[in-house]
mmCIF file of C-alpha atoms (C1' of nucleotides) in Angstrom:
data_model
loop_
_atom_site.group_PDB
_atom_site.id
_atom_site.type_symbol
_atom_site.label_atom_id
_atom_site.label_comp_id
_atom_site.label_asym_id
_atom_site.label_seq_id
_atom_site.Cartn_x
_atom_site.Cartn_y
_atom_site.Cartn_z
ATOM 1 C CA UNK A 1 145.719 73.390 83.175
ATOM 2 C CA UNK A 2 145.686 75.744 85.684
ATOM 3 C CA UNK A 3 143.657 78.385 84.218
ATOM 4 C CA UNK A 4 139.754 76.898 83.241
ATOM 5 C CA UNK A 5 138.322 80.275 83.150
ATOM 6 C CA UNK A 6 139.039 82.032 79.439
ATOM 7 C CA UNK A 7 139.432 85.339 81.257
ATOM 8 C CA UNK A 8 135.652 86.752 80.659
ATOM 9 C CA UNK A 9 133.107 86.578 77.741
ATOM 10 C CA UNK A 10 131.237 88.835 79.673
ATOM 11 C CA UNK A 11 130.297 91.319 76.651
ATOM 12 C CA UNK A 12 129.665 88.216 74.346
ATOM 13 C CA UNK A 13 127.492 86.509 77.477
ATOM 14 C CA UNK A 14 124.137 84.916 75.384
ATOM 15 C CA UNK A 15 121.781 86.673 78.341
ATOM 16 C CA UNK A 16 121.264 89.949 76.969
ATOM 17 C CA UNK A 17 120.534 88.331 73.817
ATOM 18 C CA UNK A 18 117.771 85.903 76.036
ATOM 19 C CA UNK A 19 116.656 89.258 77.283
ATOM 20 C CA UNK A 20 115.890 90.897 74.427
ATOM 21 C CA UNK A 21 113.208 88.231 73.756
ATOM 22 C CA UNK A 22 112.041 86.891 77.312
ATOM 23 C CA UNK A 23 112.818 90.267 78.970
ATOM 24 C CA UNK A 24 109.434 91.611 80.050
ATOM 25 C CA UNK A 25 106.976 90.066 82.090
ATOM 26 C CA UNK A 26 104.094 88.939 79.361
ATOM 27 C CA UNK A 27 106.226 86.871 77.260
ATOM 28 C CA UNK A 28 107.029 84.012 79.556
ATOM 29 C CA UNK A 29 103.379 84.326 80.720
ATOM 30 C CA UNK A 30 102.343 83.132 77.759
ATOM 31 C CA UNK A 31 105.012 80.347 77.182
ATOM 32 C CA UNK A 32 103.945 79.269 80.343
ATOM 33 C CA UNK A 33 100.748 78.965 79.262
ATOM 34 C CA UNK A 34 101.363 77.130 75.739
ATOM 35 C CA UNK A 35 103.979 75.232 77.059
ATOM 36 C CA UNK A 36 102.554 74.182 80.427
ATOM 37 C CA UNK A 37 98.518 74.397 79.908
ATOM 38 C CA UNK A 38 98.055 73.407 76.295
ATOM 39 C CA UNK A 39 96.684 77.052 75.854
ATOM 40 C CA UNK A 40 96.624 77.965 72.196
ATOM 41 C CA UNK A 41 94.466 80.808 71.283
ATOM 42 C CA UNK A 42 94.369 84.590 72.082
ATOM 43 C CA UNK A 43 91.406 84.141 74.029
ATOM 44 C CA UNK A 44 92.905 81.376 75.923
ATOM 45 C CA UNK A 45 95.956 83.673 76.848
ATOM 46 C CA UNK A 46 92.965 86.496 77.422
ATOM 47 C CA UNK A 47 91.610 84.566 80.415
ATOM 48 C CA UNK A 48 94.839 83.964 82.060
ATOM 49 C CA UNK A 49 94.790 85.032 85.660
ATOM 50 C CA UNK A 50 97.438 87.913 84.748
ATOM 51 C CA UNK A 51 94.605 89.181 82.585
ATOM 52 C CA UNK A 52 96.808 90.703 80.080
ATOM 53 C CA UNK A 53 95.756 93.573 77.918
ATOM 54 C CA UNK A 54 94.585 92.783 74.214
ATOM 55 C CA UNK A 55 97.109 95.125 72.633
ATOM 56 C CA UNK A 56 99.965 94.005 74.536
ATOM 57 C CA UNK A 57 99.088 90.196 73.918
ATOM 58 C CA UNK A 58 98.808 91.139 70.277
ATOM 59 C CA UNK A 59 101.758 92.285 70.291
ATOM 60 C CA UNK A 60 103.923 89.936 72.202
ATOM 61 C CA UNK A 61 102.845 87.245 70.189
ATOM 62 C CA UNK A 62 103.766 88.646 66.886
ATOM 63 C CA UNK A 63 107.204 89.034 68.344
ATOM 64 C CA UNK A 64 107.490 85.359 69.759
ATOM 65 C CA UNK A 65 106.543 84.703 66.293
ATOM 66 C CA UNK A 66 109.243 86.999 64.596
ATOM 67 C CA UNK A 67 111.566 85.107 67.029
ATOM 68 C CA UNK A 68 110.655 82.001 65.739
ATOM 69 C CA UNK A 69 109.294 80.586 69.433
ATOM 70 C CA UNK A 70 105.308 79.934 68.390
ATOM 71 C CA UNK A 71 104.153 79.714 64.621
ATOM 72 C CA UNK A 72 100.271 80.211 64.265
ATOM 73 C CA UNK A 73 97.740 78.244 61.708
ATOM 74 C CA UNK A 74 94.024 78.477 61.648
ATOM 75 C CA UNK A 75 92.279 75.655 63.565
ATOM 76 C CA UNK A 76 91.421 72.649 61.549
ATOM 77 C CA UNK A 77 88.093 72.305 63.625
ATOM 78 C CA UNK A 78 87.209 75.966 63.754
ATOM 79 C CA UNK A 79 87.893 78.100 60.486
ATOM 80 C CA UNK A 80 87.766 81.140 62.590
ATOM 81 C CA UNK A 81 89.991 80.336 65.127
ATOM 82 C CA UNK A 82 93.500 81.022 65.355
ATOM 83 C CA UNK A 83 95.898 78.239 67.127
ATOM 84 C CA UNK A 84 99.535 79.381 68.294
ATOM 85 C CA UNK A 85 102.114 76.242 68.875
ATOM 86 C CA UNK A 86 105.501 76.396 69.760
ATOM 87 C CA UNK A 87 108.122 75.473 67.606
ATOM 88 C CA UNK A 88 111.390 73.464 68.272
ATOM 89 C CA UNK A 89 112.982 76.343 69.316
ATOM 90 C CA UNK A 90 110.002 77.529 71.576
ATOM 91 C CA UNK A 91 109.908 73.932 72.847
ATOM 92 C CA UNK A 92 113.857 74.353 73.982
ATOM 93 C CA UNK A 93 112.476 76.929 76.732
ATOM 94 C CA UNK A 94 111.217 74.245 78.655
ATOM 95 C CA UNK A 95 114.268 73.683 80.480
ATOM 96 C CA UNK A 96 114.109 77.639 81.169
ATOM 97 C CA UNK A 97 110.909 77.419 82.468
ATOM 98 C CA UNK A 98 111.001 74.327 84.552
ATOM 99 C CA UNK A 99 113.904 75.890 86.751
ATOM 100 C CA UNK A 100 112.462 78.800 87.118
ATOM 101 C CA UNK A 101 109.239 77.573 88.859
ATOM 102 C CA UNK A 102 111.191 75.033 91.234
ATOM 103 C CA UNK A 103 113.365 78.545 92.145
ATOM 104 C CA UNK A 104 110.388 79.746 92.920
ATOM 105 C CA UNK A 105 108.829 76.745 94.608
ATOM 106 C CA UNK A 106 112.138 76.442 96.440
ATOM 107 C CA UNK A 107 112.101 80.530 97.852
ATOM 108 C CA UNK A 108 108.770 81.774 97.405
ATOM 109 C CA UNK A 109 105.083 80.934 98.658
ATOM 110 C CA UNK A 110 103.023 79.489 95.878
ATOM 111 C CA UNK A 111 99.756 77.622 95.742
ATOM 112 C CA UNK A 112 101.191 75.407 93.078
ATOM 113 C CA UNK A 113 100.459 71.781 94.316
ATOM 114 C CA UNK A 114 102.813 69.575 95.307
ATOM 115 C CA UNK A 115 102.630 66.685 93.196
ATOM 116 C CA UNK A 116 103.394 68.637 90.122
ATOM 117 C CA UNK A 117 106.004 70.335 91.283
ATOM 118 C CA UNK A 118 107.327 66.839 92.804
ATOM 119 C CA UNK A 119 107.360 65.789 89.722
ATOM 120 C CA UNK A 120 109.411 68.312 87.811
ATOM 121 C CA UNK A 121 111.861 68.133 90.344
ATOM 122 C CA UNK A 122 112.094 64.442 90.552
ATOM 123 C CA UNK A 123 112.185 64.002 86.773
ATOM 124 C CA UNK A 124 112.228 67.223 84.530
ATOM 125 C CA UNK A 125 113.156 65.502 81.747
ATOM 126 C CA UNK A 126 110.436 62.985 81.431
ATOM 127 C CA UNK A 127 108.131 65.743 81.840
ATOM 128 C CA UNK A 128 109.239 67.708 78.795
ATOM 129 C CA UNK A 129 109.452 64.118 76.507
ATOM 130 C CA UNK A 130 105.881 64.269 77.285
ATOM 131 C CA UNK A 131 105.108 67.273 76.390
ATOM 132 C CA UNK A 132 107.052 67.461 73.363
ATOM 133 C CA UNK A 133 105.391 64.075 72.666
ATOM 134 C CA UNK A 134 102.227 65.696 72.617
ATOM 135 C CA UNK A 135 103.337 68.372 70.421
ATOM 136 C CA UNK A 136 104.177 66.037 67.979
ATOM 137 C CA UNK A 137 101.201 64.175 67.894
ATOM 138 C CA UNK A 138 98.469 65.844 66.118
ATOM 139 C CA UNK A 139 95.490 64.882 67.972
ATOM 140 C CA UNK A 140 96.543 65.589 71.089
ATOM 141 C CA UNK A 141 97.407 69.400 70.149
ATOM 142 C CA UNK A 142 93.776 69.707 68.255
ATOM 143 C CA UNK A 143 91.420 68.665 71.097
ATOM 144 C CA UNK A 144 92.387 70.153 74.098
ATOM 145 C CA UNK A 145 90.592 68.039 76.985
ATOM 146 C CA UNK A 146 87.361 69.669 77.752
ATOM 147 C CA UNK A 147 86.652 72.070 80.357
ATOM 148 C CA UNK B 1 96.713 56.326 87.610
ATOM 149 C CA UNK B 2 95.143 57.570 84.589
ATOM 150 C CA UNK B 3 94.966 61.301 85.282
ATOM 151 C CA UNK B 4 98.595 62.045 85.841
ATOM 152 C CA UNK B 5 97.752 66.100 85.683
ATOM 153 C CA UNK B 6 95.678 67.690 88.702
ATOM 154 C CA UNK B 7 93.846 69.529 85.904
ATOM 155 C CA UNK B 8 95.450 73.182 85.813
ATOM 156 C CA UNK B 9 97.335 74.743 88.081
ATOM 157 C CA UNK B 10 97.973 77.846 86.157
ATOM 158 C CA UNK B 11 96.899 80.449 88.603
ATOM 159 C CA UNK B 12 98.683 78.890 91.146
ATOM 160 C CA UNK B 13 101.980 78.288 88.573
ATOM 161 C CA UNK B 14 105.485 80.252 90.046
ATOM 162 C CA UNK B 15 106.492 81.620 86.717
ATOM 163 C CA UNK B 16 104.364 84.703 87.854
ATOM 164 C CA UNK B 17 106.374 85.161 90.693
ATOM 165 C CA UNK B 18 109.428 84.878 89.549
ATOM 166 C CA UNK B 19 108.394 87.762 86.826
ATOM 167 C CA UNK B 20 107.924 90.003 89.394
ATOM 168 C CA UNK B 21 111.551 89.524 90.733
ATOM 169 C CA UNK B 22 113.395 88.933 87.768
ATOM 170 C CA UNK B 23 110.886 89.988 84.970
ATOM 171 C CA UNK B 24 113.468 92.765 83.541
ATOM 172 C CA UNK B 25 115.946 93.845 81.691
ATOM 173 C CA UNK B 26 118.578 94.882 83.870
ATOM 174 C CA UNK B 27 117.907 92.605 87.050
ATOM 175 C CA UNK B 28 119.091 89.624 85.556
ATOM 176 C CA UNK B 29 122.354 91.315 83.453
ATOM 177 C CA UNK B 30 123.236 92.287 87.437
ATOM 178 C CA UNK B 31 122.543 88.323 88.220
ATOM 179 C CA UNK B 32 124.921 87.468 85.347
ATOM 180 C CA UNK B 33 127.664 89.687 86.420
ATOM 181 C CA UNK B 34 127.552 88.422 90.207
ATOM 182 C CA UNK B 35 127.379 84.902 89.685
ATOM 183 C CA UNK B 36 129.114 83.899 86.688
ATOM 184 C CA UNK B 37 131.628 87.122 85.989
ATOM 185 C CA UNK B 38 132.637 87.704 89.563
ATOM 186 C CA UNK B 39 132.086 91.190 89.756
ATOM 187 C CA UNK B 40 130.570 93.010 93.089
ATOM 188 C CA UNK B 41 130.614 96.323 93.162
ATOM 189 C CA UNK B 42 128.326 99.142 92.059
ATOM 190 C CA UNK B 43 131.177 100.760 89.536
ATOM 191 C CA UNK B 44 131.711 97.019 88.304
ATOM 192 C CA UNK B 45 127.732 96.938 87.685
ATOM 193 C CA UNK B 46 127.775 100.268 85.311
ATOM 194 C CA UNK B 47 130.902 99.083 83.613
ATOM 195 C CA UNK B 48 128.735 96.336 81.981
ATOM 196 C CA UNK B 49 128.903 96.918 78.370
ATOM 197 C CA UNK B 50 125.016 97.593 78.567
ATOM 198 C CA UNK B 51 125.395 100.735 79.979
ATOM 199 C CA UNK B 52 122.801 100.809 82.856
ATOM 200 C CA UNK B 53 121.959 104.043 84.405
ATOM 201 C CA UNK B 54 122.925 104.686 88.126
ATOM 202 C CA UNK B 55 119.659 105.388 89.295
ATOM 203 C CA UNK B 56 118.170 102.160 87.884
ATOM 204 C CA UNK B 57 121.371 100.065 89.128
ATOM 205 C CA UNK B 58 120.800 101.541 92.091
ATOM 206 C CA UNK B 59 117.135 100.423 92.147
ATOM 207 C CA UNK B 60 117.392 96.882 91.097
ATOM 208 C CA UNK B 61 120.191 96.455 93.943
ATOM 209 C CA UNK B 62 117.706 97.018 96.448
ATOM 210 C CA UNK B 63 114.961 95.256 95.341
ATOM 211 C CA UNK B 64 117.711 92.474 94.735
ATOM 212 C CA UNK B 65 118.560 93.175 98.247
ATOM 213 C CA UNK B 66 114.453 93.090 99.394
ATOM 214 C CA UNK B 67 114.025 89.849 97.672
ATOM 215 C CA UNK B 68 116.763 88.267 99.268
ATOM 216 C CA UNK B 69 119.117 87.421 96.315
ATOM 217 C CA UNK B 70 122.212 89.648 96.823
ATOM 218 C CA UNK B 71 123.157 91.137 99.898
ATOM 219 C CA UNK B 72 125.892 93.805 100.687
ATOM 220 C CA UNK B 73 128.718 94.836 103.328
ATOM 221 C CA UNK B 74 131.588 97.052 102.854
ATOM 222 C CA UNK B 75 134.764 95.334 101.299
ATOM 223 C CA UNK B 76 137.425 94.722 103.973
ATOM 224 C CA UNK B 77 140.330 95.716 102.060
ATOM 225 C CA UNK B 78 138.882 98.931 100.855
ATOM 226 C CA UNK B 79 136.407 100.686 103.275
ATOM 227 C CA UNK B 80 134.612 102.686 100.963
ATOM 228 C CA UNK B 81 133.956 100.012 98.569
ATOM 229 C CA UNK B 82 130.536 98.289 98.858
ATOM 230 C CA UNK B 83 130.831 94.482 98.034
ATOM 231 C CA UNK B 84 127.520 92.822 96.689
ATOM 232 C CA UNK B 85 127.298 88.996 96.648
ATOM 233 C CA UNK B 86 124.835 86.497 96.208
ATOM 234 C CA UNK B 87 123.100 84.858 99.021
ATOM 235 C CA UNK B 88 121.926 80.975 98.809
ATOM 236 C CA UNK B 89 118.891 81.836 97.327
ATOM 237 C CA UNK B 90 120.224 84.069 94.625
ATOM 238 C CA UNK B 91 122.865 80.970 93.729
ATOM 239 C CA UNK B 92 120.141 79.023 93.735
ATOM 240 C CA UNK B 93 119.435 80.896 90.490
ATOM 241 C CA UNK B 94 122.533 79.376 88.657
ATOM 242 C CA UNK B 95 120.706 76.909 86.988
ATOM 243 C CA UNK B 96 117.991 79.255 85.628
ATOM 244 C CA UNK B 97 121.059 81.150 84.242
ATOM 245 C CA UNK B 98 122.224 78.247 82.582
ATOM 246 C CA UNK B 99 119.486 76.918 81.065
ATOM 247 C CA UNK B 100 118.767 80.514 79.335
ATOM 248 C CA UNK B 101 122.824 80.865 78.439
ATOM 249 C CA UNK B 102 122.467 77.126 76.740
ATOM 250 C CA UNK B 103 118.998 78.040 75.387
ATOM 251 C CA UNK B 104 120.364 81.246 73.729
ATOM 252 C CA UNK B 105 123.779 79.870 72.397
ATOM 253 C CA UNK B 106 121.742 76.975 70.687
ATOM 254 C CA UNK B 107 119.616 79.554 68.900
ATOM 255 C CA UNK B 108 121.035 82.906 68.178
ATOM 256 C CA UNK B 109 124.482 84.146 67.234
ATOM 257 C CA UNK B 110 126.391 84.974 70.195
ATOM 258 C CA UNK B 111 130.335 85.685 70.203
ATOM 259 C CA UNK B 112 130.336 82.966 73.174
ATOM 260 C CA UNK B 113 133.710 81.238 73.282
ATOM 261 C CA UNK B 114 132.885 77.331 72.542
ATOM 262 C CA UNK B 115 134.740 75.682 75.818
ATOM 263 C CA UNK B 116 132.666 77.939 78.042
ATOM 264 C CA UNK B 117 129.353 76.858 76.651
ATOM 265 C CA UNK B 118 130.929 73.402 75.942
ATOM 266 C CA UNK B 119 131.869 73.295 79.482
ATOM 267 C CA UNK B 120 128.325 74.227 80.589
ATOM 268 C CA UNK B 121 126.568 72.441 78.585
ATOM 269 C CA UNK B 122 128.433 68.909 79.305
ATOM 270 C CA UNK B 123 128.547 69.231 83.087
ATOM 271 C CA UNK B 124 126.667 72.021 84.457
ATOM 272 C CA UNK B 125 126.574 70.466 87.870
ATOM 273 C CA UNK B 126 130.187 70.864 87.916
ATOM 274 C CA UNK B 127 130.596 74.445 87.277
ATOM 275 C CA UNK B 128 127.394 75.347 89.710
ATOM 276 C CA UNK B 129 129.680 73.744 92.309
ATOM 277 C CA UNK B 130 132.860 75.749 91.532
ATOM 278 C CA UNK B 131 131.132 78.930 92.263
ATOM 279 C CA UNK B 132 129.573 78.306 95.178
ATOM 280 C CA UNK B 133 132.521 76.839 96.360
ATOM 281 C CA UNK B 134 134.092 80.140 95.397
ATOM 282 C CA UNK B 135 131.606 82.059 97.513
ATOM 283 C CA UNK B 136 131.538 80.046 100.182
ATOM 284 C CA UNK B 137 135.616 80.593 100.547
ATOM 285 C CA UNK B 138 136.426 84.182 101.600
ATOM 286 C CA UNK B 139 139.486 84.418 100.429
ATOM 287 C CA UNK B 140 138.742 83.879 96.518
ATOM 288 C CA UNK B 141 135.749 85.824 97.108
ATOM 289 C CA UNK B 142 137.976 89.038 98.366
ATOM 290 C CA UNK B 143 140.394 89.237 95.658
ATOM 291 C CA UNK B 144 138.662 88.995 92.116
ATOM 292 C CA UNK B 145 141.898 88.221 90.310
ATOM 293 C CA UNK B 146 143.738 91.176 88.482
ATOM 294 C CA UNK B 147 142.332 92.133 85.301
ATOM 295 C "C1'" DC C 1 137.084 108.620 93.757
ATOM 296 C "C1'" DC C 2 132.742 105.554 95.283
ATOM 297 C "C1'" DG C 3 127.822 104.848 95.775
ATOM 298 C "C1'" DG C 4 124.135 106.639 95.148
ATOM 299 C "C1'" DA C 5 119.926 110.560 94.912
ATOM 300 C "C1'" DT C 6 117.452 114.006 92.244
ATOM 301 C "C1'" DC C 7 115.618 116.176 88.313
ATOM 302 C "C1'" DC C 8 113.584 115.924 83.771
ATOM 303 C "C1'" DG C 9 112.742 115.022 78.701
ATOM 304 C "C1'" DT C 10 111.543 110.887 76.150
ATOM 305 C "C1'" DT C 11 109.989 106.395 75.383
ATOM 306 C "C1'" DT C 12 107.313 102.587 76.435
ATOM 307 C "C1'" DC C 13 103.577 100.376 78.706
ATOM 308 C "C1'" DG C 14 99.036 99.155 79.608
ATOM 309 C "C1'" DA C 15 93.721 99.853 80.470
ATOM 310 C "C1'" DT C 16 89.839 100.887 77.968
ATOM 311 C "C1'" DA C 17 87.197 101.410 73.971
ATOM 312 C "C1'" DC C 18 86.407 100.284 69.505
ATOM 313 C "C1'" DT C 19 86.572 97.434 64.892
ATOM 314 C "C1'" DG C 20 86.822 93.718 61.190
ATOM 315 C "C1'" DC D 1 87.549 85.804 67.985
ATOM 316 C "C1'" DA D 2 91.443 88.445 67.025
ATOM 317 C "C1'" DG D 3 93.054 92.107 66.961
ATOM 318 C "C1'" DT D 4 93.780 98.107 66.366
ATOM 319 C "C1'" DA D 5 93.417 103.134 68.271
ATOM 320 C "C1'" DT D 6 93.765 106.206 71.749
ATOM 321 C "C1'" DC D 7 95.653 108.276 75.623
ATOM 322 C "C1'" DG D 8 97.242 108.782 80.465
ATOM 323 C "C1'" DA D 9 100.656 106.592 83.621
ATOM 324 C "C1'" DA D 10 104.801 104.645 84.449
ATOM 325 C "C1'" DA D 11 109.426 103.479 83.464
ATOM 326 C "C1'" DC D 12 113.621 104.596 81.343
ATOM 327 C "C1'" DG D 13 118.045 106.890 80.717
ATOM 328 C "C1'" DG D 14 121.114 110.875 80.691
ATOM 329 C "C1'" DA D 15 122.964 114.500 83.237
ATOM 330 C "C1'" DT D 16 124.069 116.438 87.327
ATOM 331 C "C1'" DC D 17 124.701 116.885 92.188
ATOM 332 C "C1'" DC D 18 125.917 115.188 96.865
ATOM 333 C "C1'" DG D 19 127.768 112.791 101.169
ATOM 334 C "C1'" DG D 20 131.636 109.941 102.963
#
DNA sequence: CCGGATCCGTTTCGATACTG
DNA sequence: CAGTATCGAAACGGATCCGG
């Protein structure tokens, strides 16, 4: 086989499709912040550093929904409170996202500390088992430890 | 060790950074065409079958450039062609690439041909190495085999 | 021809204010 | 708390022009 490359999929490449729904800079903000922080509610998202506009949050989060990457219930504990989880397929992006920030780590100054980012380095995969874990498990998602 | 999680790093998380390099559309269609479609010229950037406009390829190659991804020198066989390759760092992004390639092709319909993804999906580490090894050698970088 | 730069109508974004 | 409405600013994208 001297030929391994099927002489370009370029047009049928899967990242403009991956663009169309991670393409602009608020989305992955707030993965990162349901996936990574237990965040789960538009306030939550509200108060991230970025401090994204309420229209555009609105609206980025009916689209991960449309996309099938969070599904939203009201919160067991708090009738009036709206909690937004990930689903399988929002769960996937954790591979995404965990490259991305050692790129980052790797090229870029950041104030991220080194343990953590030790950690997803050293063992990615045991890192997202855990967090899926937690995902699955009701209780964990429901209280999310206080401060 | 109870407390495996230094309690929120989220202002001090990467993903933000990395937005600001690659949070858009076109940057990382001009990422896919460099690294995994061996193209490097300007024409071979607005040939992409998502039509960019020359002003904004034009843009996104020198922030590219600023950011240290790509850099550019005039092709040797043809003096007023401008080459474009990747630098270390902007290899470095392979994986990120592959992650949201596999991530995509799991999820959505794409017109991806099975070995490639097959191929990527069973031994990544494999085909990261081919194309740096591809960069790293002048000669296949020179001549982008005919059509 | 190649690699852009410039101009300009249109769309989209995003900050603020307001509402259920 | 979880959004909508409004409106100015910015980005986009198409066409055209220009220097080497």
């Amino acid at each position: 086989m001297p030929e391994p490359q099927p002489q370009s999929w370029r047009s049928a490449c899967p990242v403009n499709i991956a663009l169309e729904i991670l393409g602009d800079r608020w989305t992955l903000l707030i993965l990162r912040d349901v996936l990574l922080f237990q965040r789960s509610t538009f306030k939550d998202f509200q108060e991230s550093p970025e401090k994204i506009a309420s229209n555009i949050l609105a609206d980025r989060l009916k689209k991960l929904q449309q996309h099938g990457i969070l599904e939203s219930h009201r919160s067991e504990s708090d009738a009036r409170v709206i909690a937004y989880r990930p689903t399988t397929k929002g769960l996937d992006l954790l591979p995404v996202l965990i490259e991305l920030i050692l790129w980052t780590d790797r090229y870029e100054e950041t104030g991220a500390p080194r343990r953590s980012i030790a950690r997803l380095r050293r063992a990615p995969h045991e890192v997202i088992a855990e967090i899926k874990a937690a995902f699955a498990d009701p209780t964990k998602v429901a209280k999310r430890s206080g401060k």
